[in-house]
Structure formats: C-alpha cells, structure tokens
mmCIF file of C-alpha atoms and ligand atoms in Angstrom:
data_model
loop_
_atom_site.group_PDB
_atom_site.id
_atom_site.type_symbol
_atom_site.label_atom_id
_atom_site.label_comp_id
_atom_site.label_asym_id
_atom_site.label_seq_id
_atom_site.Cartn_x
_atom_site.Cartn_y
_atom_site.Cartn_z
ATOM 1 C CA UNK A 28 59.388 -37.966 -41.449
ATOM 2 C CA UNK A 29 55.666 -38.744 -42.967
ATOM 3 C CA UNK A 30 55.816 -39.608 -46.518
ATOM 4 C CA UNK A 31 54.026 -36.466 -47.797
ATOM 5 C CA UNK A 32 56.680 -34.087 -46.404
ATOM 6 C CA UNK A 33 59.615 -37.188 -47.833
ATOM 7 C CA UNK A 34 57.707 -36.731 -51.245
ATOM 8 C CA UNK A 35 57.984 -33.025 -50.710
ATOM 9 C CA UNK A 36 61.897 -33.018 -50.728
ATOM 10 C CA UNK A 37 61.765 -35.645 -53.508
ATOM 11 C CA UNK A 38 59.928 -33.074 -55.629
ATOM 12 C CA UNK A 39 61.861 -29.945 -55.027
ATOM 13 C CA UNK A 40 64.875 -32.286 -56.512
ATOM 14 C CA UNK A 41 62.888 -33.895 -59.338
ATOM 15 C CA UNK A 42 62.188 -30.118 -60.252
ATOM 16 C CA UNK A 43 65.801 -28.996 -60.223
ATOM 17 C CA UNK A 44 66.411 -32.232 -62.130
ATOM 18 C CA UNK A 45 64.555 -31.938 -64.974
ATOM 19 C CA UNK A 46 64.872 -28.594 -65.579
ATOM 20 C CA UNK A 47 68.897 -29.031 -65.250
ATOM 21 C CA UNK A 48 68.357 -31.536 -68.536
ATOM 22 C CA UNK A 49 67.966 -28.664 -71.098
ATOM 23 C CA UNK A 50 69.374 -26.254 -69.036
ATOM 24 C CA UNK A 51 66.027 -24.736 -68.680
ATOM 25 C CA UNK A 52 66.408 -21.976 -65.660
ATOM 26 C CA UNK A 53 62.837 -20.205 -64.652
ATOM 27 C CA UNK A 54 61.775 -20.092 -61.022
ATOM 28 C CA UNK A 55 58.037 -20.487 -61.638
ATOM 29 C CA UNK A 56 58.343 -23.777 -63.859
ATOM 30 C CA UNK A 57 60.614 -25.318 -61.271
ATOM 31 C CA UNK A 58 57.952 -24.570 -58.773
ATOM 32 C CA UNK A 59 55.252 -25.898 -60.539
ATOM 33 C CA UNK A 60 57.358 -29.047 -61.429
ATOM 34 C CA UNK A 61 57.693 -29.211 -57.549
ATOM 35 C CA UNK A 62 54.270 -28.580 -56.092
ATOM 36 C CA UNK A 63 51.970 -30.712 -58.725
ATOM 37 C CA UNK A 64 51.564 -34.289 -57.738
ATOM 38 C CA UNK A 65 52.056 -36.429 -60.616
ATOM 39 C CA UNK A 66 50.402 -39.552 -58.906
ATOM 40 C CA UNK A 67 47.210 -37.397 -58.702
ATOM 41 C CA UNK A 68 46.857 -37.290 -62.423
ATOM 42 C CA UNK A 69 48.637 -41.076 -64.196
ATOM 43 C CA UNK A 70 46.117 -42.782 -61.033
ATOM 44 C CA UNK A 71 46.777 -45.715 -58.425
ATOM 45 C CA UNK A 72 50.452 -47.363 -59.058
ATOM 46 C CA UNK A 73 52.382 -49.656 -59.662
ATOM 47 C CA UNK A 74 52.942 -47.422 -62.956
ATOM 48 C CA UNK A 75 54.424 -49.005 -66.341
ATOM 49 C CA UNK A 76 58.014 -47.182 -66.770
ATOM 50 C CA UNK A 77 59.837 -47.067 -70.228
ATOM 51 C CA UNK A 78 63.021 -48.536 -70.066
ATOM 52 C CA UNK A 79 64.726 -48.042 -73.551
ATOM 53 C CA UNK A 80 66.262 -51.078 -73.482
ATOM 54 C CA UNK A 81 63.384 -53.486 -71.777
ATOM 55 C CA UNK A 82 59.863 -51.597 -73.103
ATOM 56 C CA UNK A 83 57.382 -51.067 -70.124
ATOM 57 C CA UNK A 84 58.267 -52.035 -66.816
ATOM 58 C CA UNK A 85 56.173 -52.236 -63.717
ATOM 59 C CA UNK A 86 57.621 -49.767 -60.367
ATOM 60 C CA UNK A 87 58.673 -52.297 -57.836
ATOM 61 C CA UNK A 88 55.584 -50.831 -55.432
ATOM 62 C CA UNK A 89 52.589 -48.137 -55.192
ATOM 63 C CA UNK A 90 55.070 -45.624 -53.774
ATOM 64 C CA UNK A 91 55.094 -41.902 -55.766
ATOM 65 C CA UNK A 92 58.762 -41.674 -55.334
ATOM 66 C CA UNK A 93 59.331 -43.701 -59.185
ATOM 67 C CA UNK A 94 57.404 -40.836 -60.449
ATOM 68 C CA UNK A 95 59.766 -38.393 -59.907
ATOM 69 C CA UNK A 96 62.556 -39.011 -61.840
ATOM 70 C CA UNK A 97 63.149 -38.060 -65.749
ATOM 71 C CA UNK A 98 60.934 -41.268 -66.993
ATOM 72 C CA UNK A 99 57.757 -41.662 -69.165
ATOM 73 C CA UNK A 100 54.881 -43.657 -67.606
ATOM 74 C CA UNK A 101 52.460 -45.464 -69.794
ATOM 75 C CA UNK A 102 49.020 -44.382 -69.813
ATOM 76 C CA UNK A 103 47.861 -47.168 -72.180
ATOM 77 C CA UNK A 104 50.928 -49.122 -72.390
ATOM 78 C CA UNK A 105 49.270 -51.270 -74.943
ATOM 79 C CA UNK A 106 49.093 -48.426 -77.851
ATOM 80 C CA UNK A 107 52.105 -46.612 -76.394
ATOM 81 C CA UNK A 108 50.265 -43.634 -75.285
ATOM 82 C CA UNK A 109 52.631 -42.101 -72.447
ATOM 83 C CA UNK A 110 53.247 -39.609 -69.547
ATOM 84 C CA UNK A 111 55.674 -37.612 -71.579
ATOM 85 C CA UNK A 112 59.053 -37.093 -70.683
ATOM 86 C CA UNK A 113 59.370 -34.408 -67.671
ATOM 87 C CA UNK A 114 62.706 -32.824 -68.795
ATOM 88 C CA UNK A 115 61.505 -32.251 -72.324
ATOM 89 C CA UNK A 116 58.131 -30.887 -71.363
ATOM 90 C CA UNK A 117 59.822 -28.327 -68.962
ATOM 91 C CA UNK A 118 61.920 -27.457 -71.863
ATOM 92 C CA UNK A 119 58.835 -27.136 -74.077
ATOM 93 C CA UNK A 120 56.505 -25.207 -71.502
ATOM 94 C CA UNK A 121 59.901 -22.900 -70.688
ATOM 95 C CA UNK A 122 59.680 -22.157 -74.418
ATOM 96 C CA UNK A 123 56.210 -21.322 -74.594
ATOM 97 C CA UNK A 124 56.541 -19.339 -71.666
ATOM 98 C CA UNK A 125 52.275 -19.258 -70.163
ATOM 99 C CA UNK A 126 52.434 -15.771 -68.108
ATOM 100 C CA UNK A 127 49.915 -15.103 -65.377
ATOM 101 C CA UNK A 128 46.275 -14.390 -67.030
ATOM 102 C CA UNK A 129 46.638 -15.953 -70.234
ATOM 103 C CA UNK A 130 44.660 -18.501 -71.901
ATOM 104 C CA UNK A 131 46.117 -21.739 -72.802
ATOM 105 C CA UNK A 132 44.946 -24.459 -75.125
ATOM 106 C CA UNK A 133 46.582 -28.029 -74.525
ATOM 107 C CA UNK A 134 46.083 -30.206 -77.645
ATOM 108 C CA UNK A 135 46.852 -33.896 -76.430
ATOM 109 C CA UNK A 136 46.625 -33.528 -73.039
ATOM 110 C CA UNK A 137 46.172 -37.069 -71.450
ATOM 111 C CA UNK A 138 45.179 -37.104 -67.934
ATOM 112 C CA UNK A 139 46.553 -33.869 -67.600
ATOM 113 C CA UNK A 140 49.360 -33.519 -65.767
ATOM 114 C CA UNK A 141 50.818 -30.955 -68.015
ATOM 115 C CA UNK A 142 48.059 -29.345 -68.029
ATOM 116 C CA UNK A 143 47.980 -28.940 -64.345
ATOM 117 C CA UNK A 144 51.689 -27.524 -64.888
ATOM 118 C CA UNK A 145 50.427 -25.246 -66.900
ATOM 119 C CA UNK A 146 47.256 -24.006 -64.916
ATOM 120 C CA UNK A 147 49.767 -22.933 -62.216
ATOM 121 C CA UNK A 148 51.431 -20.670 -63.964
ATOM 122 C CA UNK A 149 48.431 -18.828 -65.629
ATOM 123 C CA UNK A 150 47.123 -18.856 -62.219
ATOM 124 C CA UNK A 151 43.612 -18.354 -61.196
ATOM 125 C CA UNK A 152 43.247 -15.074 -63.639
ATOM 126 C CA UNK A 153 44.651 -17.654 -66.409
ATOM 127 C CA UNK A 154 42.137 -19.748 -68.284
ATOM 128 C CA UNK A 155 43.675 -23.356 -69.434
ATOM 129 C CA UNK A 156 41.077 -25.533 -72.409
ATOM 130 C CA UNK A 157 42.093 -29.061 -72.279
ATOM 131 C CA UNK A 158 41.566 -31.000 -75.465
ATOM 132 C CA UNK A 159 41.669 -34.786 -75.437
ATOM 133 C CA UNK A 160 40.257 -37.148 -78.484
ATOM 134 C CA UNK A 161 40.204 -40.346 -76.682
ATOM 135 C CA UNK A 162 36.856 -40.798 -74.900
ATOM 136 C CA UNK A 163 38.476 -42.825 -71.764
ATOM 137 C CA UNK A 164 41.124 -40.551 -70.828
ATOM 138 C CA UNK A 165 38.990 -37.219 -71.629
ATOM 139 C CA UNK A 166 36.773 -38.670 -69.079
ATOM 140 C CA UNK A 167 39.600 -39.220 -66.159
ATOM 141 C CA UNK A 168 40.746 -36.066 -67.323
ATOM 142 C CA UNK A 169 37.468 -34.191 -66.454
ATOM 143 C CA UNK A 170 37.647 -35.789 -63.193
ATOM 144 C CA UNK A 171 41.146 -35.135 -62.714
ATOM 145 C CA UNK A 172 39.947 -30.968 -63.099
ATOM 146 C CA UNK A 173 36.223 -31.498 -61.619
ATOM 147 C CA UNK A 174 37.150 -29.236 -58.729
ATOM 148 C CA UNK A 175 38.974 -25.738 -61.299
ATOM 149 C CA UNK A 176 36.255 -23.572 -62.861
ATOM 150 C CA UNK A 177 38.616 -21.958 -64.833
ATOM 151 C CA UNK A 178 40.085 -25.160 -66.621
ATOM 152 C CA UNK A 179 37.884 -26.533 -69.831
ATOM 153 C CA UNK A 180 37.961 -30.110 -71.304
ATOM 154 C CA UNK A 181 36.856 -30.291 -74.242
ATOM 155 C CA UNK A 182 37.070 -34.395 -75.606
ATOM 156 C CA UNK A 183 37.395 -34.472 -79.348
ATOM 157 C CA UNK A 184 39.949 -33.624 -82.042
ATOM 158 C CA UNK A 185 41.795 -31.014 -81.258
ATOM 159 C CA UNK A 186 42.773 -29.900 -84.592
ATOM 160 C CA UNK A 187 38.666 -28.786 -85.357
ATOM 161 C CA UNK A 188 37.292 -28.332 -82.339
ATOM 162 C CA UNK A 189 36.326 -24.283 -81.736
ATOM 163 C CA UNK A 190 38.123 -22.584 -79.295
ATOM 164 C CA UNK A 191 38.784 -18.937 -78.088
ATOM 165 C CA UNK A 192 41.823 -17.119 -79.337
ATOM 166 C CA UNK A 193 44.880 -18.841 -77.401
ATOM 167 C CA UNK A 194 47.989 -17.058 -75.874
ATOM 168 C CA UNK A 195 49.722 -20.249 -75.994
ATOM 169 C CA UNK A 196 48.628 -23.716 -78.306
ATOM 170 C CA UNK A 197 50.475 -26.634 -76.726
ATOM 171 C CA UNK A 198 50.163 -29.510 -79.103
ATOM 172 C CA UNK A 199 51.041 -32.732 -77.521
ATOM 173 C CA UNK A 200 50.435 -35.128 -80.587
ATOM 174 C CA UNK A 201 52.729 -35.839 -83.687
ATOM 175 C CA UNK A 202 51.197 -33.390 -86.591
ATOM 176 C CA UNK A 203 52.742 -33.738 -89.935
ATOM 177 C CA UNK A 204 51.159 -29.985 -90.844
ATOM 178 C CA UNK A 205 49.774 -27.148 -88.756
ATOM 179 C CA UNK A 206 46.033 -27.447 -88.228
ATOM 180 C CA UNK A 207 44.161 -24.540 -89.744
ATOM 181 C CA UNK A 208 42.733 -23.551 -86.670
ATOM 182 C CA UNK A 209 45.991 -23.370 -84.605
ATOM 183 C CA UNK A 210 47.276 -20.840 -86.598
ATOM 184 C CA UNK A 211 43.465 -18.901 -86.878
ATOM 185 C CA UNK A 212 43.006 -18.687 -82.785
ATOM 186 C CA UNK A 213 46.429 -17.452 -82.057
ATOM 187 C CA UNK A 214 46.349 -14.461 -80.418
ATOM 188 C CA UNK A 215 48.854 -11.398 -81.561
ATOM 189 C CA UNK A 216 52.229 -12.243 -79.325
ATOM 190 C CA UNK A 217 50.384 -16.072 -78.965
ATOM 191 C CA UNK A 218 53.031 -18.884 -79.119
ATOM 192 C CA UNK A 219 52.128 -22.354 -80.646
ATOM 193 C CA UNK A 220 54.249 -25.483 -79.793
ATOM 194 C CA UNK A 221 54.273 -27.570 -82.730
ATOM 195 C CA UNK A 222 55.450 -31.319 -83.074
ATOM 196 C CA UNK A 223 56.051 -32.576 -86.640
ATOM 197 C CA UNK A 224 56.789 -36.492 -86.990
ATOM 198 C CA UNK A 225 57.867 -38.585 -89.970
ATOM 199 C CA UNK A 226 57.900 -41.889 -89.359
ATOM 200 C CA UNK A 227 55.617 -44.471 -87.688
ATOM 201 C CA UNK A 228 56.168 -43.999 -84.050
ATOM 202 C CA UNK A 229 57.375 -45.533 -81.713
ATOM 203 C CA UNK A 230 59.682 -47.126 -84.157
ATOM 204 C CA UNK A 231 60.558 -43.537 -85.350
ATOM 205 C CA UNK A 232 63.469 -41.592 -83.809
ATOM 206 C CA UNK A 233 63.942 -38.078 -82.628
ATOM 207 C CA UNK A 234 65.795 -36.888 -85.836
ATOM 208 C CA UNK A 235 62.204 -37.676 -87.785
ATOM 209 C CA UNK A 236 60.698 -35.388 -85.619
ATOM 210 C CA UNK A 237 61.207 -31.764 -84.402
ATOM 211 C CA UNK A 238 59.274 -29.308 -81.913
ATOM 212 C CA UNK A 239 58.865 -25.811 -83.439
ATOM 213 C CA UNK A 240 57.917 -22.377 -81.561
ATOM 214 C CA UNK A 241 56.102 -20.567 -83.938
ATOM 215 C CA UNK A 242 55.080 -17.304 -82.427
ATOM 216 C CA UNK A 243 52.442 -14.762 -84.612
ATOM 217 C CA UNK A 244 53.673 -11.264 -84.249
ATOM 218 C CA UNK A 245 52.707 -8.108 -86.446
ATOM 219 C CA UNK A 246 51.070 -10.459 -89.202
ATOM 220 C CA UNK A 247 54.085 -12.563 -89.207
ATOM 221 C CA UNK A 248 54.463 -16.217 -88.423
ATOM 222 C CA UNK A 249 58.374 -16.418 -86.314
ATOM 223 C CA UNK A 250 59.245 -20.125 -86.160
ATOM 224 C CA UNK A 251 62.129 -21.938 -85.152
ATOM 225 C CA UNK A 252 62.976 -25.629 -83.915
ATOM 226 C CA UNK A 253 63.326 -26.140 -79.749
ATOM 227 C CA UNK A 254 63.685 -30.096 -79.568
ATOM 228 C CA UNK A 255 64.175 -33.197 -81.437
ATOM 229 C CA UNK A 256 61.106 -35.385 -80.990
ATOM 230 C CA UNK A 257 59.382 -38.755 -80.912
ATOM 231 C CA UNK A 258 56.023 -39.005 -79.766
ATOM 232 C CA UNK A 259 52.416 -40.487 -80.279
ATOM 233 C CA UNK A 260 50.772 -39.662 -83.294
ATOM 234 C CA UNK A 261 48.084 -36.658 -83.758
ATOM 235 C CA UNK A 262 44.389 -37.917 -84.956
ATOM 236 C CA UNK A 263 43.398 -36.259 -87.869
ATOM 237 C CA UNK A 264 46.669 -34.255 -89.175
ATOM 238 C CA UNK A 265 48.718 -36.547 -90.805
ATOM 239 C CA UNK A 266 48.806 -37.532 -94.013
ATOM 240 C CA UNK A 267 50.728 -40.179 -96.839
ATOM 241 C CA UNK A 268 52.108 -36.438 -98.941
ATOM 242 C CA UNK A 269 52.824 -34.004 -96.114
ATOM 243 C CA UNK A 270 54.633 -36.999 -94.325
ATOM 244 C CA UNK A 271 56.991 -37.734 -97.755
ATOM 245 C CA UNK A 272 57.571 -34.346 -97.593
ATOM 246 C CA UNK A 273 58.846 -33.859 -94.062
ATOM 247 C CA UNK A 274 60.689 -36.942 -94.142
ATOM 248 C CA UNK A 275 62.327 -35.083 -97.183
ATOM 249 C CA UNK A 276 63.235 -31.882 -95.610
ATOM 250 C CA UNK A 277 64.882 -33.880 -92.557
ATOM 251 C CA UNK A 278 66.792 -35.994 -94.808
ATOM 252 C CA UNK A 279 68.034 -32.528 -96.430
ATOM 253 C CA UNK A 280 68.939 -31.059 -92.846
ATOM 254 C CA UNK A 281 68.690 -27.604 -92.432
ATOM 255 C CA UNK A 282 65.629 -27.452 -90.018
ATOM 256 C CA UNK A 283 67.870 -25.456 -87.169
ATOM 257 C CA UNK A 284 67.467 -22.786 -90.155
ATOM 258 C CA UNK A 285 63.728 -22.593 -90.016
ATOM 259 C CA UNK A 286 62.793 -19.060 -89.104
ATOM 260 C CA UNK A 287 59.374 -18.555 -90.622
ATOM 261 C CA UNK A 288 56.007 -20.123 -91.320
ATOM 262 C CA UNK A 289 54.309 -18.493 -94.256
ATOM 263 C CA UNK A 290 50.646 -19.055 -94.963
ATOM 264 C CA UNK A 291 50.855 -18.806 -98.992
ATOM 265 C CA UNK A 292 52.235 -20.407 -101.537
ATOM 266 C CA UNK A 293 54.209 -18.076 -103.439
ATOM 267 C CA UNK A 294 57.435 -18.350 -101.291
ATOM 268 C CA UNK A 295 60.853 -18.897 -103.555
ATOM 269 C CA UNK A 296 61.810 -22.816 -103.374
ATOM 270 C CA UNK A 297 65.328 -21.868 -102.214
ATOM 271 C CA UNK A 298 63.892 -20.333 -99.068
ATOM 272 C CA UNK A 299 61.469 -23.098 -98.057
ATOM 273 C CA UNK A 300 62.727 -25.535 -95.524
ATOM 274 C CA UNK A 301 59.094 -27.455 -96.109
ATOM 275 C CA UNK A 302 56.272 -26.705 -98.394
ATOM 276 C CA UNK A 303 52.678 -27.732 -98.000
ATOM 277 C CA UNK A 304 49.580 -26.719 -99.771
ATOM 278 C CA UNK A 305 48.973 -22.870 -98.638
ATOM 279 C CA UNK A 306 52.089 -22.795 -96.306
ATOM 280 C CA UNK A 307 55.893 -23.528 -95.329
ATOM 281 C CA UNK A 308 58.241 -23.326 -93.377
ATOM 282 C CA UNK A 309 60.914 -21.122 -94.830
ATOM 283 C CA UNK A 310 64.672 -20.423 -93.849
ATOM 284 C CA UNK A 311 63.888 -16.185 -94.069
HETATM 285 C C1 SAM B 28 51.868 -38.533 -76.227
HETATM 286 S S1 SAM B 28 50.217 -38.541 -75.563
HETATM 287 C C2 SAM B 28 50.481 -37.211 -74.422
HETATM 288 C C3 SAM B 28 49.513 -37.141 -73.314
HETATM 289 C C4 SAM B 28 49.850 -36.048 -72.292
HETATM 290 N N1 SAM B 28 50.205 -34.789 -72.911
HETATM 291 C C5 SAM B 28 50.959 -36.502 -71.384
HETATM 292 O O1 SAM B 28 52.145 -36.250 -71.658
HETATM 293 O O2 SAM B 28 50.609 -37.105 -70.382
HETATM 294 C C6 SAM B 28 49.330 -37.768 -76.892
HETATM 295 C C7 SAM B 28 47.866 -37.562 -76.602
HETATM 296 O O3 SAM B 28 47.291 -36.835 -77.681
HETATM 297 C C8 SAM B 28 45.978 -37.316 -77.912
HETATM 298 N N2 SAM B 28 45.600 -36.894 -79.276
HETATM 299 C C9 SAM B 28 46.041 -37.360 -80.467
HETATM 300 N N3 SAM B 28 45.485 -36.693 -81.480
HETATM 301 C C10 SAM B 28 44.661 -35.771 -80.939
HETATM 302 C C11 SAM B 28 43.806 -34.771 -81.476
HETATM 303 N N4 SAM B 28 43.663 -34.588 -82.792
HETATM 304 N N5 SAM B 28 43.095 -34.005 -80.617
HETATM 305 C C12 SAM B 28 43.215 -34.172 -79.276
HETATM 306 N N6 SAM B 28 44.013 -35.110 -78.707
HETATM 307 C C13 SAM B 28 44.729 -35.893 -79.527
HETATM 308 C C14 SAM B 28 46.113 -38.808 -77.692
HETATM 309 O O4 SAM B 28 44.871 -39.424 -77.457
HETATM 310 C C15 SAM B 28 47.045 -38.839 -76.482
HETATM 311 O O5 SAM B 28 46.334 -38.829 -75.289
#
C-alpha cells in the first residue's frame, strides 16, 4: 500500500478518535476530520509535539502519521503558540455547529487548519474570513488558502477588525471579555465560541479558563459553558480588572450555571455569574 492511501486509513481512525474524546457524534465533522490533511497546513516535519510531562518534542521522522493522533503541535514552539488540540476543537466546532452556506469568522486561526475544517462544512456556498494578528503566520496562512475564493484572511486583530455579520464567530485566543464587535456582527440564530482565561498561560490550567456558546436569538444573548480551557492568549482583550474578576467568579464556581450574556448593566448581583462594564454573564 502507497503511503497516501496508508495515511487515508490513518485518518478515518484519527477522526473516529477524536471525536470519541467528548463523545462528539456528527457524520460531517468526522469527515472533515478525515479528509483535511493536517501536514498541508503546520508545513514540512519533523513537528514539535507537547508532551505534558517533557514540553516540546521533535516526531522521530517527516512522516504525517504523528499528526494524527489527539496531540498539539507547536507552531512557534518558542512563545507556545500551538496546533490546538484535535479532540477539543471537534468538540468546539460540533458545538458551533457551521451548516452548509453560512459565513464563518475564525478569530485566531494560525495556519489554518481549523479553518480548513471549517470551510468543508460550509461548503463552497459557505463563506469562511480568517483572522490572524501575527504577520508571519497570516502570511503562510494566505498561502495555505491562495487557491479558495470563497475563504478571506484578513491579518490583524481580530477583536476590531470589520467584518460581515457572522453565522458562527470562532475565537481561538484567550479573551478575558467579549469584544464589542463579536457580539455586533452576529447574525440572528449566529453562535459565538468564546474562550475566557485567567491566569498567565501556559502556566494556567483548564479550571482558569472556560469555552462558552453564546448564541443571539430574538434579542437575547443564550450562553452556556462547553469546555474547560487553557490556551494562548488573545491580543488586545485582556485586561489587569476583567482578569481579577474572572479569576473571581471561577474561584466562586458556578460557571456550569451560566445561561445568559446581558449587554447592560442593570442585572441583579445575585444573578450575575461575571460582571463587566456594560455586560455579564448571568445565571437566568
Ligand atoms: C492557540 S493559537 C491557535 C491557532 C490555530 N487556531 C490552531 O489551533 O492552529 C492562537 C492564535 O490566535 C492569534 N491571536 C491572538 N490574538 C488575536 C487577535 N486579537 N486577533 C487575531 N488573532 C489573534 C495568535 O497569533 C495565535 O496564532
């Protein structure tokens, strides 16, 4: 057997794999998972794998088949800016659910390889905007998309850059607030993945962090907690107050509660899991 068709098989597995993690179950994510090429996006191996217990360490050779496991790759090992972790983004993407047609906006994206996950299942009616702040790796990710006229990169800071109302706003950075504009360009039934981080990663540990779903429907802001997280933080949207507070509200507990944002500030203190300036998340 060649090693395209061995990689093939390898795939279909790493697919069921991942997905098996968080007992995500959706045919169309699986097959994504199992037809993009991950080597096409993280570049020429050997690749820099996080072992928890060792930091970064090099695959023993150039072959794909280290890529398709549940591991993070570095992408710049040096300031811990990763591949993310397959089983968690399935988990996230599952949650955010991109249906065929719709317009995605992927805040953080790297070199794109969720992104290219993403692009397959909005499909070639689907519009994906890529949105990358550092220069290098907006540049390989342009590359990495030269060839799709319906995927935009945009390099810069995701959290002011323009973009058209979004059906689904995957943030991919460590936020410790919603950026005005994620909420303003989400589109009636849009859904926004939302990491918020306390803590100075990678140091920081998933119980400092937490993934919300916040979906806008009829006026209304639904939110609730999907994951636990950890991850590299977001340029521009953290600051010294909102990151006392969060680190707060996780130290009270609670957060599987969370089942509203609210965009005001006149929201009871016994209902607010969080408060910032002009929003919260609230328990009702
Ligand atoms: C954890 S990495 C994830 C990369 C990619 N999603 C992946 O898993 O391969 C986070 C990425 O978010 C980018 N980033 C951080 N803040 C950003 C912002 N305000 N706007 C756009 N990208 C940002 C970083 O440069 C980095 O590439």
């Amino acid at each position: 057997m060649d090693r395209d068709a061995e990689l093939e098989i390898i795939r279909r597995a790493y697919a069921k794999q991942i997905m098996a993690v968080f007992g995500v179950s959706d045919r169309r994510i699986e097959e994504a998972f199992a037809s993009v090429k991950r080597e096409d996006f993280l570049g020429p191996g050997p690749w820099q794998i996080v072992r928890w217990d060792r930091g970064y360490v090099p695959t023993p050779s150039r072959n794909p088949v280290y890529l398709y496991d549940d591991v993070i790759v570095g992408i710049i090992p040096d300031r811990d800016l990763n591949n993310g972790q397959p089983s968690l983004h399935a988990a996230l993407i599952a949650s955010a659910a991109p249906r065929a047609g719709e317009h995605v906006v992927h805040v953080g994206a790297g070199v794109g390889y969720y992104t290219a996950i993403m692009h397959r299942l909005v499909g070639r009616r689907g519009m994906v905007t890529a949105i990358e702040f550092d220069s290098g790796l907006a540049a390989r990710l342009a590359g990495n998309f030269s060839e799709m006229n319906n995927v935009r990169i945009i390099p810069g800071d995701g959290a002011r850059v323009a973009f058209d109302s979004a059906d689904v706003i995957y943030v991919n950075a460590g936020a410790t607030r919603p950026a005005e504009v994620w909420l303003d360009r989400l589109a009636e039934g849009g859904r926004l993945i939302l990491p918020l981080t306390a803590g100075a990663f990678p140091a920081s540990d998933v119980r400092q962090g937490a993934v919300f779903r916040i979906e806008r429907r009829s006026g209304e802001f639904l939110a609730y907690r999907v994951s636990g997280v950890a991850i590299f933080p977001c340029e521009g949207m953290r600051d010294a107050e909102s990151e006392a507070a969060l680190a707060t509200a996780f130290q009270n507990g609670r957060v599987r509660e969370v089942t509203r944002l609210y965009r005001r500030d006149d929201v009871p203190e016994e209902d607010c899991w969080l408060r910032g300036t002009g929003w919260c998340l609230a328990y009702r």
